[in-house]
Coordinates of C-alpha atoms and ligand atoms in Angstrom, one line a residue:
M1 CA 4.6 -5.3 23.6
R2 CA 3.9 -2.7 20.8
S3 CA 1.3 -0.1 21.8
E4 CA -0.3 1.5 18.8
N5 CA -3.7 2.8 19.9
Q6 CA -4.1 6.6 19.7
P7 CA -6.1 9.1 21.8
P8 CA -9.8 9.0 21.2
A9 CA -11.2 11.6 18.9
D10 CA -13.4 14.5 20.2
A11 CA -14.8 15.5 16.8
L12 CA -15.7 13.9 13.4
V13 CA -15.3 15.9 10.3
L14 CA -17.0 14.5 7.2
F15 CA -15.7 15.7 3.8
G16 CA -18.3 14.8 1.2
A17 CA -21.1 15.0 3.7
T18 CA -23.7 15.5 1.1
G19 CA -22.4 12.7 -1.1
D20 CA -23.6 9.2 -1.8
L21 CA -21.4 7.3 0.7
A22 CA -22.5 9.6 3.6
K23 CA -26.1 9.1 2.6
R24 CA -26.0 5.3 2.2
K25 CA -23.5 4.3 4.9
L26 CA -22.1 7.0 7.1
F27 CA -25.3 8.7 8.5
P28 CA -27.1 5.4 9.2
S29 CA -24.0 4.0 10.9
L30 CA -23.6 7.2 13.0
Y31 CA -27.2 6.9 14.0
S32 CA -26.6 3.3 15.1
M33 CA -23.6 4.4 17.1
E34 CA -25.8 7.1 18.8
A35 CA -28.4 4.4 19.6
H36 CA -25.6 2.2 21.2
G37 CA -24.4 5.2 23.2
Q38 CA -21.1 5.3 21.3
L39 CA -21.3 8.7 19.7
K40 CA -20.3 11.4 22.1
L41 CA -18.9 14.1 19.9
H42 CA -19.7 16.8 17.3
V43 CA -20.0 15.8 13.7
V44 CA -19.0 18.6 11.3
G45 CA -20.0 18.2 7.7
V46 CA -18.1 20.0 4.9
A47 CA -20.0 20.5 1.7
R48 CA -19.4 22.5 -1.4
S49 CA -23.0 22.9 -2.6
D50 CA -25.4 25.5 -1.4
W51 CA -26.5 23.8 1.9
T52 CA -27.7 25.3 5.2
D53 CA -27.5 23.7 8.6
D54 CA -31.2 22.9 8.3
S55 CA -31.1 21.3 4.9
F56 CA -28.0 19.3 6.0
R57 CA -29.8 18.0 9.0
E58 CA -32.9 17.2 6.9
H59 CA -30.7 15.3 4.5
A60 CA -29.1 13.4 7.3
R61 CA -32.5 12.5 8.8
A62 CA -33.7 11.2 5.4
S63 CA -30.5 9.2 4.9
V64 CA -31.0 7.5 8.3
L65 CA -34.7 6.8 7.8
A66 CA -34.0 5.3 4.3
A67 CA -31.6 2.8 5.9
R68 CA -33.3 2.4 9.3
P69 CA -37.0 2.9 8.8
N70 CA -37.7 2.1 12.4
A71 CA -35.2 4.6 13.8
D72 CA -36.2 5.9 17.2
P73 CA -37.3 9.6 16.8
V74 CA -35.7 10.6 20.2
I75 CA -32.3 9.1 19.3
L76 CA -32.5 10.5 15.8
A77 CA -33.2 14.0 17.1
R78 CA -30.2 13.6 19.5
F79 CA -28.0 12.5 16.7
L80 CA -29.1 15.4 14.4
E81 CA -28.3 17.9 17.3
R82 CA -24.6 16.9 16.9
L83 CA -24.4 18.0 13.3
D84 CA -22.8 21.2 12.1
L85 CA -22.2 22.3 8.5
I86 CA -19.3 24.1 7.0
Q87 CA -20.3 25.3 3.6
G88 CA -17.7 26.6 1.2
D89 CA -15.4 25.8 -1.7
Y90 CA -12.6 23.5 -0.9
S91 CA -10.2 25.8 -2.8
D92 CA -11.1 28.8 -0.7
P93 CA -8.8 29.4 2.4
A94 CA -11.9 30.8 4.2
T95 CA -13.5 27.3 4.3
W96 CA -10.5 25.9 6.1
K97 CA -10.3 28.8 8.5
S98 CA -13.9 28.4 9.3
L99 CA -13.4 24.6 9.9
A100 CA -10.5 25.4 12.3
D101 CA -12.6 28.0 14.1
T102 CA -15.5 25.5 14.5
L103 CA -13.2 22.9 15.9
D104 CA -11.8 25.5 18.3
E105 CA -15.3 26.4 19.4
H106 CA -15.9 22.7 20.3
H107 CA -12.5 22.7 22.1
S108 CA -11.4 19.8 19.8
Q109 CA -7.9 18.5 20.4
C110 CA -8.1 15.4 18.2
A111 CA -10.5 15.1 15.2
V112 CA -11.1 12.4 12.7
F113 CA -11.2 13.8 9.1
Y114 CA -13.2 11.4 7.0
M115 CA -12.6 11.7 3.3
A116 CA -15.8 10.5 1.7
I117 CA -14.8 12.3 -1.5
P118 CA -13.5 11.3 -4.9
P119 CA -9.9 10.0 -4.6
D120 CA -8.4 12.8 -6.8
M121 CA -9.4 15.3 -4.1
F122 CA -7.5 13.5 -1.2
P123 CA -4.2 15.4 -1.8
A124 CA -5.7 18.8 -2.0
V125 CA -7.9 18.3 1.1
A126 CA -4.9 16.9 3.1
T127 CA -2.8 19.8 2.1
A128 CA -5.5 22.3 3.0
L129 CA -5.9 20.7 6.5
A130 CA -2.2 21.3 7.0
S131 CA -2.6 25.0 5.9
V132 CA -4.6 25.6 9.1
H133 CA -2.5 23.1 11.2
L134 CA -5.4 20.7 11.6
N135 CA -3.1 17.8 10.6
E136 CA -1.4 18.4 13.9
R137 CA -4.4 17.5 15.9
G138 CA -6.2 14.6 14.2
R139 CA -6.1 11.7 11.8
I140 CA -7.6 11.0 8.4
V141 CA -9.8 8.2 7.1
V142 CA -9.3 7.6 3.4
E143 CA -11.8 5.7 1.3
K144 CA -10.9 3.2 -1.3
P145 CA -9.8 2.8 -4.0
F146 CA -6.5 4.1 -2.7
G147 CA -4.9 5.1 -6.0
R148 CA -5.5 3.7 -9.5
D149 CA -2.5 1.5 -9.7
L150 CA 0.8 0.9 -8.0
Q151 CA 2.5 4.1 -9.0
S152 CA -0.4 6.4 -8.1
A153 CA -0.8 4.6 -4.7
V154 CA 2.9 5.1 -4.0
E155 CA 2.5 8.8 -5.0
L156 CA -0.6 9.2 -2.9
N157 CA 1.2 7.7 0.1
E158 CA 4.0 10.1 -0.4
I159 CA 1.7 13.1 -0.6
L160 CA -0.3 12.1 2.5
H161 CA 2.9 11.4 4.5
Q162 CA 4.0 15.0 3.9
V163 CA 1.0 16.0 6.0
F164 CA 0.1 13.0 8.2
P165 CA 2.4 10.3 9.7
E166 CA 1.6 6.8 8.7
E167 CA 0.0 5.9 12.0
R168 CA -2.6 8.7 11.6
I169 CA -3.7 7.6 8.1
F170 CA -6.6 5.1 8.3
R171 CA -7.2 3.5 4.9
I172 CA -10.7 2.0 5.0
D173 CA -11.8 -1.2 3.4
H174 CA -15.2 -2.0 4.7
Y175 CA -14.8 -5.7 4.3
L176 CA -12.3 -5.6 7.1
G177 CA -15.1 -4.3 9.3
K178 CA -17.4 -7.3 8.6
E179 CA -17.7 -9.7 11.5
S180 CA -17.9 -12.6 9.0
V181 CA -14.5 -11.5 7.4
E182 CA -12.8 -11.1 10.7
D183 CA -14.2 -14.5 11.7
L184 CA -12.0 -16.1 9.0
L185 CA -9.0 -15.4 11.2
V186 CA -10.7 -16.4 14.5
F187 CA -12.3 -19.5 13.0
R188 CA -9.1 -20.8 11.6
F189 CA -6.9 -20.3 14.6
S190 CA -9.3 -21.2 17.4
N191 CA -10.4 -24.5 15.9
T192 CA -7.6 -27.0 16.4
L193 CA -9.2 -29.4 13.9
L194 CA -8.6 -27.0 11.0
E195 CA -5.1 -25.8 11.3
P196 CA -3.2 -29.0 10.8
L197 CA -5.0 -29.4 7.4
W198 CA -4.7 -25.8 6.3
N199 CA -1.8 -26.2 3.8
R200 CA -0.8 -27.5 0.4
S201 CA -0.6 -31.1 1.7
Y202 CA -4.4 -31.2 2.2
V203 CA -5.9 -28.3 0.4
R204 CA -6.4 -28.7 -3.3
S205 CA -7.8 -25.2 -4.2
V206 CA -9.3 -22.1 -2.7
Q207 CA -12.1 -20.2 -4.4
I208 CA -13.2 -16.7 -3.5
T209 CA -16.4 -15.3 -5.0
M210 CA -18.0 -11.9 -4.6
S211 CA -21.1 -11.8 -6.7
E212 CA -23.8 -9.1 -6.8
T213 CA -27.1 -9.0 -8.5
I214 CA -27.2 -5.3 -8.8
G215 CA -25.6 -3.4 -11.7
V216 CA -23.9 -0.1 -11.1
E217 CA -27.0 1.6 -9.6
G218 CA -26.5 5.2 -10.4
R219 CA -22.7 5.0 -9.9
G220 CA -22.1 4.6 -13.7
S221 CA -19.6 7.4 -14.2
F222 CA -17.6 6.4 -11.1
Y223 CA -17.6 2.7 -12.0
D224 CA -16.8 3.3 -15.6
G225 CA -13.5 4.9 -14.5
V226 CA -12.7 2.2 -12.0
G227 CA -14.0 -1.3 -13.0
A228 CA -14.2 -4.5 -11.0
M229 CA -10.4 -4.9 -10.6
R230 CA -10.0 -1.6 -8.9
D231 CA -13.4 -1.5 -7.2
V232 CA -13.2 -4.8 -5.3
L233 CA -10.5 -7.3 -6.5
Q234 CA -7.5 -5.2 -5.4
N235 CA -9.0 -4.5 -2.0
H236 CA -11.9 -6.7 -0.7
L237 CA -11.0 -9.9 -2.4
L238 CA -7.3 -9.8 -1.7
Q239 CA -7.9 -8.8 1.9
V240 CA -10.1 -11.9 2.3
A241 CA -7.5 -14.0 0.6
A242 CA -4.9 -12.8 3.1
L243 CA -7.0 -13.7 6.1
V244 CA -7.4 -17.3 4.7
A245 CA -3.8 -17.7 3.8
M246 CA -1.8 -15.9 6.6
E247 CA 0.1 -17.3 9.5
P248 CA -1.2 -16.4 13.0
P249 CA -0.1 -13.0 14.2
V250 CA 2.3 -13.2 17.1
G251 CA 0.5 -10.7 19.2
P252 CA -2.8 -8.7 19.4
E253 CA -1.3 -5.3 18.2
S254 CA -2.2 -4.1 14.8
S255 CA 1.3 -4.3 13.4
Y256 CA 1.6 -8.0 14.0
L257 CA -1.6 -8.7 12.0
Q258 CA -0.5 -6.3 9.2
D259 CA 3.0 -8.0 9.1
E260 CA 1.4 -11.4 8.5
K261 CA -0.8 -10.1 5.7
A262 CA 2.1 -8.3 4.2
K263 CA 4.0 -11.6 4.0
V264 CA 1.1 -13.2 2.1
F265 CA 1.1 -10.4 -0.5
A266 CA 4.8 -10.5 -0.8
A267 CA 4.6 -14.2 -1.6
M268 CA 1.7 -13.7 -4.0
R269 CA 2.7 -13.7 -7.6
P270 CA 1.6 -10.8 -9.7
I271 CA -1.5 -11.9 -11.7
E272 CA -0.5 -13.5 -15.0
P273 CA -2.6 -11.9 -17.8
A274 CA -3.2 -15.4 -19.2
C275 CA -4.9 -16.3 -15.9
L276 CA -7.3 -13.4 -16.1
V277 CA -10.8 -13.1 -17.6
R278 CA -12.7 -9.9 -17.8
G279 CA -16.4 -9.5 -18.5
Q280 CA -19.0 -6.8 -19.0
Y281 CA -22.7 -7.2 -18.6
V282 CA -24.9 -6.5 -21.6
G283 CA -26.5 -3.1 -21.0
F284 CA -23.6 -1.6 -19.0
R285 CA -22.8 0.7 -21.8
D286 CA -26.4 2.1 -21.7
E287 CA -26.1 3.0 -18.0
P288 CA -26.2 6.7 -17.2
G289 CA -22.6 8.1 -17.0
V290 CA -21.0 5.1 -18.8
R291 CA -19.2 5.7 -22.1
P292 CA -21.0 4.1 -25.1
D293 CA -17.8 2.3 -26.1
S294 CA -16.6 1.5 -22.6
D295 CA -14.5 -1.6 -22.2
T296 CA -14.5 -1.4 -18.4
E297 CA -15.0 -4.7 -16.7
T298 CA -18.0 -5.4 -14.5
Y299 CA -16.7 -8.9 -13.9
V300 CA -13.3 -10.3 -13.4
A301 CA -11.9 -13.8 -12.6
A302 CA -8.3 -14.6 -12.0
R303 CA -6.0 -17.3 -10.7
L304 CA -3.7 -16.3 -7.9
Q305 CA -0.6 -18.2 -6.6
I306 CA 1.1 -17.8 -3.3
D307 CA 4.7 -19.0 -3.2
S308 CA 4.9 -19.7 0.5
W309 CA 5.8 -22.9 2.3
R310 CA 2.2 -23.3 3.2
W311 CA 0.6 -22.6 -0.2
A312 CA 3.0 -23.3 -3.0
G313 CA 1.2 -25.1 -5.9
V314 CA -2.3 -24.5 -4.6
P315 CA -4.4 -22.4 -7.0
W316 CA -6.4 -19.6 -5.6
Y317 CA -9.3 -18.7 -7.9
V318 CA -11.0 -15.4 -7.4
R319 CA -14.0 -13.8 -9.2
C320 CA -16.3 -10.9 -8.6
G321 CA -18.9 -9.2 -10.7
K322 CA -22.1 -7.1 -11.0
A323 CA -25.4 -8.2 -12.4
L324 CA -24.7 -11.8 -11.7
A325 CA -27.1 -14.6 -10.8
A326 CA -27.1 -14.2 -7.0
N327 CA -25.7 -12.2 -4.1
A328 CA -22.9 -14.1 -2.5
S329 CA -19.6 -13.5 -0.9
E330 CA -17.8 -16.6 0.0
V331 CA -14.6 -18.6 0.3
V332 CA -14.6 -22.3 -0.5
V333 CA -11.6 -24.3 0.6
E334 CA -11.5 -27.6 -1.3
F335 CA -9.5 -30.5 0.2
H336 CA -7.8 -33.3 -1.8
E337 CA -10.0 -36.3 -2.6
P338 CA -9.7 -39.2 -0.3
P339 CA -8.2 -42.5 -1.5
R340 CA -10.6 -45.0 -2.9
M341 CA -12.0 -47.1 -0.1
L342 CA -10.5 -50.6 -0.4
F343 CA -13.3 -52.2 1.5
D344 CA -16.0 -50.9 -0.9
E345 CA -17.1 -53.0 -3.8
A346 CA -15.8 -52.2 -7.2
G347 CA -18.0 -49.8 -9.2
G348 CA -19.2 -47.8 -6.3
P349 CA -18.9 -44.0 -6.3
T350 CA -15.6 -42.4 -5.3
P351 CA -16.0 -40.3 -2.2
E352 CA -16.2 -36.6 -3.1
R353 CA -13.8 -34.0 -1.8
N354 CA -14.5 -32.2 1.4
L355 CA -15.2 -28.5 1.3
V356 CA -15.2 -25.8 4.0
R357 CA -17.4 -22.9 2.8
F358 CA -17.3 -19.5 4.6
R359 CA -20.3 -17.4 3.8
L360 CA -19.4 -13.8 4.3
G361 CA -22.5 -12.0 3.1
N362 CA -25.9 -11.4 4.8
N363 CA -26.4 -15.1 5.5
D364 CA -23.0 -15.4 7.0
G365 CA -21.8 -18.7 8.5
V366 CA -19.8 -21.8 7.7
T367 CA -20.7 -25.0 5.9
F368 CA -18.6 -28.2 6.0
T369 CA -19.4 -30.5 3.1
L370 CA -18.5 -33.9 4.4
Q371 CA -19.0 -37.6 3.4
A372 CA -21.4 -39.9 5.2
K373 CA -22.6 -43.4 4.4
T374 CA -25.3 -43.7 1.9
P375 CA -28.1 -45.8 3.4
G376 CA -28.2 -49.3 2.0
E377 CA -26.0 -52.4 1.8
A378 CA -23.1 -50.9 -0.1
L379 CA -20.3 -49.0 1.8
D380 CA -20.7 -45.9 -0.4
S381 CA -20.7 -42.3 0.7
Q382 CA -22.4 -39.2 -0.3
N383 CA -22.2 -35.4 0.5
V384 CA -23.8 -34.1 3.7
D385 CA -23.6 -30.5 4.8
V386 CA -22.9 -29.5 8.4
A387 CA -23.9 -25.9 8.5
V388 CA -24.1 -23.1 11.0
D389 CA -25.8 -19.7 10.4
F390 CA -24.0 -17.2 12.5
A391 CA -26.9 -14.8 13.0
A392 CA -29.0 -17.6 14.4
A393 CA -26.2 -19.1 16.5
L394 CA -24.5 -15.9 17.7
G395 CA -27.0 -13.1 17.4
E396 CA -27.0 -10.0 15.3
R397 CA -23.7 -8.2 14.8
R398 CA -22.8 -4.6 14.1
D399 CA -22.6 -3.2 10.6
A400 CA -19.1 -2.9 9.1
Y401 CA -19.1 0.9 8.8
E402 CA -20.3 1.3 12.3
R403 CA -17.4 -0.8 13.6
L404 CA -14.9 1.0 11.5
I405 CA -16.0 4.5 12.3
G406 CA -15.9 3.4 16.0
D407 CA -12.3 2.2 15.5
A408 CA -11.2 5.4 13.8
L409 CA -12.8 7.5 16.6
Q410 CA -11.1 5.3 19.2
G411 CA -7.8 5.4 17.4
S412 CA -7.5 1.7 16.7
P413 CA -5.7 0.9 13.4
R414 CA -6.1 -2.8 13.4
R415 CA -8.9 -3.1 10.9
F416 CA -7.4 -0.6 8.4
A417 CA -4.9 -1.2 5.6
R418 CA -1.3 -0.2 6.2
E419 CA 0.8 1.6 3.5
D420 CA 2.9 -1.4 2.5
I421 CA -0.1 -3.7 2.2
V422 CA -1.9 -1.3 -0.2
E423 CA 1.1 -1.1 -2.3
L424 CA 1.7 -4.8 -2.3
T425 CA -1.9 -5.5 -3.4
W426 CA -1.5 -3.1 -6.3
R427 CA 1.7 -4.9 -7.2
V428 CA -0.3 -8.2 -7.5
V429 CA -3.0 -6.5 -9.7
Q430 CA -0.7 -4.4 -11.8
P431 CA -0.1 -6.8 -14.7
A432 CA -3.8 -7.3 -15.0
L433 CA -4.2 -3.5 -15.3
D434 CA -1.4 -3.3 -17.8
H435 CA -2.6 -6.2 -20.0
P436 CA -6.3 -6.5 -19.3
G437 CA -7.1 -8.4 -22.5
P438 CA -10.6 -8.4 -24.1
V439 CA -13.7 -7.8 -22.2
H440 CA -16.3 -10.6 -22.8
P441 CA -20.0 -9.8 -22.7
Y442 CA -22.3 -11.7 -20.4
F443 CA -26.0 -11.5 -19.8
R444 CA -27.5 -10.2 -16.5
G445 CA -28.5 -12.9 -14.1
T446 CA -25.8 -15.3 -15.2
W447 CA -22.5 -16.3 -13.6
G448 CA -20.5 -14.1 -15.9
P449 CA -18.8 -14.9 -19.2
S450 CA -18.3 -18.6 -20.0
E451 CA -14.6 -17.8 -20.7
S452 CA -14.1 -17.5 -16.9
I453 CA -13.6 -21.3 -17.0
H454 CA -10.2 -20.6 -18.6
C455 CA -8.8 -19.4 -15.3
L456 CA -9.4 -22.7 -13.7
D457 CA -6.9 -25.2 -14.9
G458 CA -9.5 -27.8 -15.6
D459 CA -11.4 -27.2 -12.3
E460 CA -14.9 -25.8 -12.0
W461 CA -16.4 -22.9 -10.2
F462 CA -18.4 -24.0 -7.2
L463 CA -22.0 -22.7 -7.2
P464 CA -22.2 -20.2 -4.4
S465 CA -24.8 -21.1 -1.7
T466 CA -27.3 -18.3 -1.6
Ligands
BG6_501 C1 -18.0 -1.5 -2.4 C2 -18.0 -1.4 -3.9 O1 -16.7 -1.3 -1.9 O2 -18.5 -2.8 -2.0 C3 -19.3 -1.6 -4.5 O3 -17.5 -0.1 -4.3 C4 -19.9 -2.9 -4.0 O4 -19.3 -1.7 -5.9 C5 -19.8 -3.0 -2.4 O5 -21.3 -3.0 -4.4 C6 -20.3 -4.3 -1.9 O6 -20.3 -4.3 -0.5 P1 -21.1 -5.4 0.3 O7 -20.8 -5.1 1.7 O8 -22.5 -5.2 0.0 O9 -20.6 -6.7 -0.1

């Protein structure tokens, strides 16, 4: 047995505590952890701007209430009591001394350092932590995107490894914290009826869609420097693909799961630029913070291929984009069409292909599209959906960030991305970054540029269920 869990943390340090991620995701999730009795430590915010303890707590209160309007005032007050602020410039050694002193005052032996800051600041912050020996008593959580390409990801790994060993670097991808995404693994391997069919002999294609109706929502300058390939394709979409494609891990420890994912990415061909289509919604260039001549993609579609025994020859189509027609995150596994039924009369409809559709967004669940006899004299069939809605069937589940912060505090690396996996995913995306091709305009509220059909080898995109 490999044992990989680490000691639980006794303090949480938030870098970027006054930033957008902390506001939208981290404070609401921490409040929920408090409500569930899972937050039993001090939360120390570090911020550069001119904040006081009071203004920081007020900011945290407002962030919680914006996301959880019915927050319990007693629980909220208890949560706010846990907050401390270290205010100072990241380049000033006094800031780091003050952070170390604060952790000493709390008798902290093991802290989680959460980097909710722009990626170009990760190396400086990690090095500054080492300057006051805080790297010796804690682990870091690093937000995505981890690097900008393969080379920068390798360099970033090297820099972080000078300060933290690999097992104490937690690379976050919030999709891995979603119950619906984790369910891909459980659903596949705990339902005997699926596994014998889950291969190139029976599966014709796999489509993965992540579509959002929102545009860049005030994140124009960040997004313009990143684009859809770096924002979600390299991480969320490829992680989802790995869970659908992988072999079962041989044990429950994190490294067995990561090993199987690594094999999928090692067998995945780098994206061929000819199988890539980029789009940009009309109006993106007018968004605040976006360059007027930007050719950053807000949409990307690509064909992936996995040269494994299980998947050779099966096309994996992936697409993601902003300002599209609907909010949907889903995986559709399409099976080969059945043979024509010999006992049916000539001229009747050919049975359609079966689909298994995993819905990963807010309406998460699974839909099987099967064939059933059309009422009447003929022995024809038609599509029927057998669907389950997980919230209705299984009850509400915890938010992804809440689960992942809980994992980081507990020292469980299973739902985080290992070094080799991040590098292997960049290797897959690298040719698309090097040879991105033109960016095709599309109108808001559509399914992206019509050119996206060129990725599909004569197939069609399935309309996501919304
Ligand atoms: C983030 C991206 O990682 O995921 C955002 O940076 C995107 O651009 C978000 O909107 C989508 O997450 P979810 O959980 O709403 O599907």
